[in-house]
XYZ file of C-alpha atoms in Angstrom:
549
model
C -31.848 18.870 5.862
C -28.468 17.878 6.093
C -26.044 18.225 3.389
C -24.453 14.788 1.992
C -21.266 14.439 3.364
C -19.551 13.591 -0.169
C -20.454 16.650 -1.115
C -19.037 18.669 1.876
C -15.782 18.321 3.542
C -14.149 15.473 5.379
C -16.291 12.683 7.278
C -15.092 13.411 10.644
C -15.846 17.050 10.047
C -19.310 16.380 9.435
C -20.337 14.317 12.403
C -23.504 16.930 13.261
C -24.851 16.442 9.958
C -24.936 12.264 10.225
C -26.380 13.003 13.984
C -28.962 14.678 12.222
C -29.745 12.476 9.528
C -30.037 9.785 11.884
C -31.966 11.066 14.516
C -35.675 10.504 12.409
C -34.310 6.534 13.211
C -34.107 6.913 16.567
C -37.584 8.640 16.856
C -39.109 6.196 14.915
C -37.812 3.650 16.836
C -39.287 3.815 20.292
C -37.629 5.282 23.274
C -37.087 1.748 24.375
C -35.994 -1.461 23.133
C -38.907 -3.220 24.848
C -41.511 -0.722 23.464
C -39.994 -1.539 20.169
C -39.778 -5.193 20.470
C -44.062 -5.097 21.401
C -45.041 -2.301 19.057
C -43.052 -3.909 16.070
C -46.151 -4.021 13.565
C -46.142 -0.077 13.861
C -42.766 0.559 14.125
C -40.478 1.235 10.846
C -36.948 -0.658 11.136
C -34.338 0.844 9.052
C -32.125 -1.918 10.163
C -32.814 -5.562 10.904
C -33.201 -6.713 14.879
C -35.006 -5.709 17.802
C -32.664 -3.230 19.488
C -32.068 -5.330 22.303
C -28.809 -6.389 23.685
C -29.663 -9.825 22.827
C -30.881 -8.892 19.262
C -29.443 -5.418 18.603
C -30.210 -3.564 15.127
C -27.577 -4.593 12.929
C -26.041 -1.027 10.997
C -25.419 -1.827 7.352
C -24.638 0.423 4.210
C -28.293 1.232 2.050
C -28.203 1.640 -1.661
C -26.837 5.063 -2.303
C -25.910 5.652 1.047
C -23.605 9.134 1.135
C -21.763 8.021 4.112
C -20.207 5.172 2.061
C -17.142 5.491 0.584
C -17.889 3.975 -2.814
C -20.603 6.866 -3.011
C -18.384 9.906 -2.361
C -17.899 11.929 -5.501
C -14.852 11.127 -8.062
C -13.311 14.324 -7.290
C -13.230 13.635 -3.263
C -11.978 10.053 -4.170
C -9.210 11.410 -6.474
C -7.918 13.895 -4.308
C -7.749 11.132 -1.418
C -6.070 8.910 -3.766
C -3.194 11.437 -4.556
C -2.633 12.306 -0.969
C -2.121 8.322 -0.042
C 0.001 8.075 -3.334
C 2.171 11.341 -2.316
C 2.430 9.387 1.517
C 3.725 6.334 -0.322
C 6.152 8.287 -2.246
C 7.677 10.607 0.751
C 8.390 7.282 2.637
C 10.212 5.794 -0.413
C 11.707 9.177 -1.239
C 13.217 9.276 2.293
C 14.740 5.834 2.122
C 16.905 7.035 -0.958
C 17.737 10.305 -0.076
C 20.008 9.549 2.739
C 22.168 7.607 0.061
C 22.928 10.776 -2.164
C 24.850 11.863 0.697
C 26.480 8.811 2.040
C 30.095 9.011 1.186
C 30.280 12.686 2.517
C 28.492 11.461 5.553
C 30.777 8.283 6.317
C 34.171 10.555 5.803
C 32.564 13.360 8.358
C 31.579 10.719 11.246
C 34.432 7.897 10.497
C 31.891 5.707 9.374
C 32.823 2.569 7.127
C 30.767 2.198 4.228
C 29.190 -0.911 5.334
C 27.633 1.136 8.479
C 26.813 4.169 6.278
C 24.654 1.585 4.012
C 23.146 0.107 6.953
C 21.088 3.250 7.292
C 19.451 2.321 4.068
C 18.905 -1.227 5.286
C 17.442 -0.766 8.624
C 14.991 2.118 7.314
C 13.632 -0.566 4.481
C 13.466 -3.281 7.955
C 11.276 -0.953 9.664
C 8.955 -1.275 6.420
C 8.384 -5.039 7.423
C 8.112 -3.863 11.433
C 5.440 -1.263 11.001
C 2.594 -2.726 9.117
C 2.299 -5.972 11.618
C 0.906 -3.397 14.498
C -0.187 -0.623 12.368
C -2.721 -2.951 9.955
C -4.467 -4.160 12.810
C -4.598 -0.538 14.813
C -6.269 0.909 11.682
C -8.757 -1.762 11.841
C -9.564 -0.927 15.287
C -9.262 2.474 15.310
C -9.676 3.673 11.746
C -7.055 4.058 9.039
C -7.167 8.308 9.386
C -5.841 7.760 12.900
C -2.948 5.716 12.261
C -1.890 7.792 9.242
C -1.844 10.735 11.279
C 0.029 9.553 14.498
C 2.565 7.915 12.213
C 3.062 10.733 9.966
C 3.635 12.853 12.270
C 6.179 10.756 14.283
C 7.879 9.836 11.073
C 8.440 13.398 10.533
C 10.058 14.044 13.691
C 12.422 10.988 13.364
C 14.380 12.785 10.234
C 15.531 15.218 13.338
C 17.878 12.652 14.465
C 20.160 12.617 11.176
C 19.945 16.441 10.830
C 21.161 17.089 14.701
C 22.772 13.702 15.383
C 26.625 13.492 15.533
C 27.156 9.834 15.653
C 26.646 6.666 13.833
C 24.001 4.865 16.523
C 22.042 7.940 16.547
C 21.647 8.514 12.653
C 21.230 4.566 12.522
C 18.545 4.291 15.541
C 16.587 7.268 13.959
C 16.838 5.883 10.389
C 15.092 2.289 11.890
C 12.567 4.177 13.688
C 11.647 6.339 10.935
C 11.057 3.344 8.151
C 9.094 1.519 11.330
C 6.624 4.765 11.541
C 6.562 5.509 8.056
C 5.528 2.080 6.726
C 1.787 2.934 7.420
C 0.872 4.000 3.817
C 2.836 1.054 2.157
C 0.154 -1.188 3.544
C -2.959 0.843 4.917
C -3.176 2.887 2.039
C -3.525 0.162 -0.685
C -6.843 -1.124 1.988
C -7.756 2.754 1.937
C -8.256 2.532 -2.014
C -9.981 -0.521 -1.950
C -12.252 1.093 0.779
C -13.295 3.726 -2.264
C -12.797 2.354 -5.319
C -14.632 -0.723 -7.031
C -12.326 -3.229 -9.009
C -14.032 -1.779 -12.090
C -12.729 1.599 -11.358
C -9.619 0.946 -9.037
C -7.034 0.396 -11.808
C -5.417 3.795 -12.539
C -5.983 4.532 -8.569
C -4.017 1.284 -7.450
C -1.390 1.990 -10.401
C -0.487 5.301 -8.629
C -0.031 3.577 -5.550
C 1.871 0.582 -6.879
C 4.154 3.165 -8.538
C 4.927 5.515 -5.974
C 7.357 2.983 -3.948
C 9.406 3.068 -7.360
C 9.409 6.785 -7.926
C 10.825 7.795 -4.858
C 13.533 5.715 -4.467
C 14.767 7.149 -8.001
C 14.436 10.799 -6.943
C 16.026 10.065 -3.787
C 19.577 9.953 -4.371
C 19.455 12.732 -7.416
C 18.116 15.377 -4.551
C 20.706 13.671 -1.480
C 23.521 14.005 -4.441
C 23.316 17.131 -5.536
C 22.526 18.913 -1.765
C 25.973 17.097 -0.446
C 28.254 18.640 -2.939
C 27.111 22.389 -1.942
C 27.683 23.971 1.144
C 24.368 22.918 2.820
C 25.937 19.494 3.216
C 24.773 15.940 3.739
C 22.647 17.184 6.677
C 20.535 19.244 4.722
C 19.076 16.153 2.908
C 17.674 15.223 6.529
C 16.160 18.724 6.648
C 14.493 18.232 2.802
C 13.317 14.757 4.149
C 11.660 16.570 7.425
C 9.834 18.818 5.132
C 8.725 16.898 2.883
C 7.353 14.543 5.202
C 5.969 17.451 7.604
C 4.279 18.557 4.702
C 2.689 15.126 3.624
C 1.220 14.793 7.157
C -0.243 18.348 7.391
C -1.904 17.016 3.594
C -3.280 14.161 5.330
C -4.830 15.969 7.906
C -6.653 18.483 5.496
C -7.527 15.926 2.780
C -7.992 12.299 3.837
C -11.117 11.056 6.078
C -11.897 7.847 7.379
C -12.178 5.400 4.595
C -12.882 1.853 6.338
C -16.261 0.521 5.801
C -16.302 -1.277 9.449
C -15.229 1.621 11.589
C -17.248 3.922 9.844
C -20.410 1.548 10.505
C -18.885 1.142 14.285
C -18.904 4.891 14.667
C -22.508 5.336 12.849
C -23.884 2.788 15.594
C -22.178 4.143 18.619
C -23.945 7.674 17.244
C -27.370 5.994 16.984
C -27.028 4.404 20.486
C -26.122 7.726 22.130
C -28.894 9.551 20.508
C -31.363 6.985 21.742
C -30.005 7.648 25.305
C -28.569 4.062 25.429
C -32.270 2.708 25.242
C -31.820 1.038 21.687
C -28.786 -1.174 20.939
C -27.135 -0.863 17.600
C -23.869 -2.750 16.012
C -22.144 -2.664 13.286
C -22.316 -6.041 11.093
C -18.932 -6.486 10.801
C -18.778 -6.448 14.667
C -21.255 -9.488 15.278
C -19.271 -12.101 16.913
C -16.155 -10.825 16.743
C -14.138 -9.702 19.914
C -13.001 -5.815 20.109
C -10.259 -6.338 22.065
C -7.022 -4.537 21.014
C -4.652 -7.858 22.337
C -7.128 -10.397 20.174
C -7.088 -8.096 17.037
C -3.400 -7.559 17.443
C -2.704 -11.217 18.138
C -5.121 -12.408 14.888
C -3.658 -9.426 12.598
C 0.161 -9.401 13.556
C 0.337 -13.443 12.583
C -2.229 -13.306 9.512
C 0.636 -11.757 6.998
C 3.016 -14.946 8.248
C 0.074 -17.416 8.135
C -0.651 -16.055 4.493
C 3.116 -16.805 3.325
C 2.963 -20.162 4.895
C -0.625 -21.071 3.480
C -1.700 -19.088 0.540
C 0.720 -20.059 -2.513
C -0.493 -16.712 -4.088
C 0.844 -14.505 -1.435
C 3.898 -16.778 -0.866
C 5.133 -16.431 -4.723
C 4.037 -12.948 -5.293
C 5.575 -11.801 -2.140
C 8.891 -13.554 -3.565
C 8.660 -12.060 -6.723
C 7.738 -8.497 -5.759
C 10.582 -8.679 -2.732
C 13.438 -9.674 -5.383
C 12.294 -7.110 -8.059
C 12.036 -4.477 -4.958
C 15.174 -5.188 -3.309
C 17.231 -5.389 -6.713
C 16.306 -1.537 -6.863
C 17.509 -1.306 -3.215
C 20.881 -3.291 -4.189
C 21.402 -0.397 -6.544
C 21.536 2.465 -4.201
C 25.036 0.304 -3.375
C 25.576 -0.601 -6.894
C 25.536 2.525 -9.063
C 28.147 4.085 -6.652
C 30.522 1.226 -7.412
C 29.492 1.583 -11.206
C 29.589 5.114 -11.735
C 31.627 7.090 -8.989
C 34.191 4.514 -8.665
C 34.463 3.111 -11.925
C 33.399 5.930 -14.319
C 34.483 8.724 -11.313
C 31.171 10.357 -11.544
C 30.386 12.967 -8.721
C 27.596 12.271 -6.164
C 25.290 14.475 -8.107
C 26.075 12.701 -11.350
C 25.523 9.206 -10.039
C 22.167 10.237 -8.356
C 21.332 11.358 -12.396
C 22.226 8.214 -13.292
C 18.943 6.702 -11.806
C 16.764 8.647 -14.339
C 16.717 5.784 -16.483
C 14.826 3.983 -13.800
C 12.636 7.059 -13.457
C 11.825 7.434 -17.189
C 10.811 3.733 -17.009
C 8.461 4.161 -13.993
C 6.787 6.963 -15.729
C 6.384 4.601 -18.559
C 4.939 1.902 -17.022
C 2.354 4.062 -15.101
C 1.430 5.343 -18.599
C 0.302 2.058 -19.267
C -2.124 1.865 -16.743
C -4.882 2.630 -19.129
C -4.200 0.225 -21.400
C -4.162 -2.649 -18.829
C -7.591 -1.309 -17.204
C -9.043 -1.703 -21.080
C -8.027 -5.122 -21.242
C -9.439 -5.738 -17.649
C -12.794 -4.216 -18.698
C -12.956 -6.378 -21.516
C -12.438 -9.376 -19.697
C -15.294 -8.168 -16.942
C -17.448 -7.510 -19.882
C -17.046 -11.430 -21.363
C -17.888 -12.498 -17.810
C -20.941 -10.569 -17.325
C -19.644 -7.511 -15.168
C -17.923 -9.623 -12.541
C -14.349 -8.988 -11.506
C -11.733 -11.329 -13.063
C -8.528 -11.090 -11.043
C -6.264 -13.085 -13.235
C -6.941 -10.174 -15.966
C -4.870 -7.892 -14.282
C -1.942 -9.882 -15.315
C -1.588 -9.362 -18.557
C 1.017 -6.359 -18.223
C 2.864 -8.263 -15.135
C 3.463 -11.104 -17.901
C 5.406 -8.614 -20.196
C 7.282 -7.001 -17.357
C 8.197 -10.836 -16.172
C 9.906 -11.327 -19.376
C 11.698 -7.475 -19.321
C 12.935 -7.599 -15.865
C 15.604 -9.951 -16.365
C 16.622 -8.864 -19.919
C 17.220 -5.499 -18.531
C 19.403 -6.998 -15.566
C 21.589 -8.583 -18.027
C 21.499 -5.605 -20.363
C 23.040 -3.355 -17.152
C 25.403 -6.404 -15.838
C 27.209 -6.840 -18.924
C 27.766 -3.255 -19.995
C 28.219 -1.565 -16.935
C 32.094 -1.944 -17.023
C 34.379 0.806 -18.639
C 35.188 1.597 -21.818
C 31.723 1.054 -22.646
C 29.777 3.926 -22.681
C 28.258 5.452 -19.641
C 24.757 6.112 -21.742
C 24.470 2.173 -22.373
C 24.023 0.995 -18.344
C 21.957 4.118 -17.667
C 19.505 3.216 -20.619
C 19.453 -0.372 -18.965
C 17.342 1.401 -16.362
C 14.567 2.077 -18.497
C 13.162 -1.151 -19.229
C 14.114 -1.974 -15.496
C 11.988 0.809 -14.252
C 9.054 -0.314 -16.751
C 9.086 -3.634 -15.918
C 9.698 -3.115 -12.224
C 6.706 -0.720 -12.689
C 4.013 -3.162 -14.350
C 4.822 -6.128 -12.465
C 4.248 -3.843 -9.140
C 0.600 -2.141 -10.480
C -0.442 -5.703 -11.553
C 0.393 -8.171 -8.522
C -1.088 -5.257 -6.096
C -4.328 -5.147 -8.077
C -4.370 -8.956 -8.348
C -3.716 -9.591 -4.660
C -6.701 -6.416 -3.881
C -9.274 -8.251 -6.410
C -8.230 -12.086 -5.065
C -8.206 -10.867 -1.287
C -10.744 -8.453 -0.979
C -11.422 -7.351 2.574
C -8.215 -9.340 3.176
C -6.163 -7.432 0.596
C -4.198 -5.348 3.653
C -2.996 -8.453 5.174
C -2.004 -9.859 1.724
C -0.108 -6.781 0.843
C 1.218 -6.588 4.499
C 2.791 -10.221 3.617
C 4.447 -8.932 0.313
C 5.600 -5.425 2.227
C 7.325 -7.863 5.000
C 8.874 -10.040 2.600
C 10.308 -7.291 0.314
C 11.570 -5.476 3.165
C 13.402 -8.183 4.787
C 14.896 -9.302 1.411
C 15.668 -5.157 0.992
C 17.402 -5.107 3.997
C 19.836 -7.503 2.934
C 20.263 -6.976 -0.739
C 22.242 -3.357 -0.151
C 24.421 -4.937 2.566
C 25.601 -8.034 0.268
C 26.179 -5.514 -3.098
C 29.810 -4.453 -1.718
C 31.018 -7.725 -1.227
C 29.327 -8.959 -4.421
C 30.841 -6.405 -6.575
C 34.130 -6.647 -4.931
C 34.621 -10.754 -5.259
C 32.555 -11.076 -8.614
C 33.132 -8.010 -10.489
C 30.165 -6.026 -12.053
C 29.164 -8.095 -14.709
C 28.932 -11.415 -12.793
C 27.475 -9.212 -9.607
C 24.163 -7.891 -11.339
C 23.788 -11.083 -13.313
C 23.018 -12.623 -9.658
C 19.896 -10.290 -9.277
C 18.854 -11.196 -13.219
C 19.265 -14.646 -12.939
C 16.760 -14.252 -9.732
C 14.385 -12.173 -11.951
C 14.334 -14.919 -14.305
C 13.705 -17.975 -12.172
C 10.396 -15.550 -11.231
C 9.688 -15.020 -15.012
C 6.706 -17.596 -15.202
C 4.724 -16.661 -12.044
C 2.673 -14.261 -13.585
C 2.032 -16.901 -16.550
C 1.398 -19.420 -14.128
C -1.560 -17.480 -12.222
C -3.000 -16.106 -15.131
C -3.107 -20.008 -16.366
C -3.785 -21.621 -13.210
C -4.840 -18.417 -10.672
C -8.673 -19.136 -10.692
C -7.996 -22.961 -9.470
C -5.767 -22.094 -6.743
C -8.395 -19.372 -5.645
C -11.024 -21.875 -5.489
C -8.769 -24.075 -2.858
C -8.003 -21.166 -0.468
C -10.186 -20.094 2.335
C -9.567 -16.225 2.124
C -9.451 -15.699 -1.693
C -12.540 -14.939 -3.631
C -13.941 -17.946 -5.460
C -15.337 -17.682 -8.807
C -18.897 -18.174 -7.836
C -18.770 -15.454 -5.171
C -17.021 -12.896 -7.467
C -18.102 -9.168 -6.648
C -20.062 -7.208 -9.550
C -18.625 -3.885 -10.955
C -20.621 -2.075 -8.530
C -20.893 -2.492 -4.627
C -24.221 -4.441 -3.977
C -26.995 -2.795 -1.440
C -27.507 -4.299 1.626
C -29.794 -7.701 1.205
C -28.799 -7.836 -2.399
C -25.473 -9.159 -1.482
C -27.051 -11.957 0.333
C -28.980 -13.046 -2.779
C -26.303 -13.243 -5.122
C -24.047 -14.793 -2.659
C -21.289 -12.144 -2.220
C -21.907 -11.802 1.419
C -20.102 -14.841 2.410
C -17.128 -14.126 0.406
C -16.841 -10.572 2.076
C -18.349 -11.017 5.442
C -16.606 -14.200 6.522
C -13.354 -12.449 5.190
C -13.626 -9.722 8.187
C -13.491 -12.762 10.688
């Protein structure tokens, strides 16, 4: 008897176990589809259909199916979750570790400050370009292979900074590193929704949502202190190379394939192979769908932009996340001005100024259990169904705290006010950013279900474009407006976004009801994934299966 895969090792290493488990079904069906059709009264059919090309067996999950990622052990799912969170952290860490040694690099390579900052902006712009290709590739070939291939290429491009001797080499390698490092920013969120039910995924998605904020906080600290040692600014790129390589190795060892449609497609192929090709099987997600890579790329590369144009939820949340995220990246140009130029901090000391934001991020992550309890209470009040708007309690709090923290930083950043005051302003900023990002990401996951990768990709594209611009304009803003009013520009933008979570908490259900892609109230999924057959009875099938198209 085969050992359940959820108790052994990764899925890709247990193909022989699955083949042994499904051989019984192949033998129970006759050696030919014709015989099966003729003797349908005596042959037990595990899957609906006749096994012919015209009417293939439709492969779906059974209740308690051990291959279904929702049924994997908690230990295994948490190990995968931590690896995915670390992948997201690694990519964001490498975005800012570069900035710590930027001044030394500019002097050695005779680069202007604007060209040096471009290394941050191009990297972040790559975050918006990569998901347009990697998200559809993940749908066709699986998330695991995309993580591994892009992670390995991402690692190699850091050699361009470590060994390059010109601005062009460094900037091109930074842009390509950003593109190939972007896969976890969208596909990891999809992988979490592959494994965790809405009731379970609160803390898991909080880890994923916080990682893009923690990486940029620690990066300048590491890069700044390294640039002051004999190792020099180039060693920052070697640190990025090592961290990225370890992450790629961890992905290979820990993370299996999690995407349900791909797993069912592989099961259908193994069943057909085991029958000698005489019985036809097809994943339920592939019925009536083109498997052409060109078709999938055309459809999915355009979907994030289509969502931005037609889905008010995606558009407004993308703008909100973009302003908060891009403000953090603007600080990579602003903090050196405020602390190194105005207060004469060293690069290492200037990096330590980001610790206030880091402390706030950790505090925001620690509030995830409180948000979970609020969400569970809302589910209990609605018979165990997911209530997307119940994810917005903490983002409403963060929406108020974000502009307050930015005004605090803006009007205390000039001497003679003590340096600790603007550093402490980073605490509520980091806290607000963390809970806004966590809650809005979870809201998108719950609202768009199997479309969540496309919805998240829309936000990643938007925030990457805005984060590309903000660091470039920050020096000019601070030079022309002064420290206080320059940062106040970002504060006013955040203030304009404050009503967004309040509006969707009040009217989100109505907006979802008008959407073609969002889950409607009459099709909200229960806390646990339904078995095959039950979803159709409860009306869940329409909201999930149509979402694949």
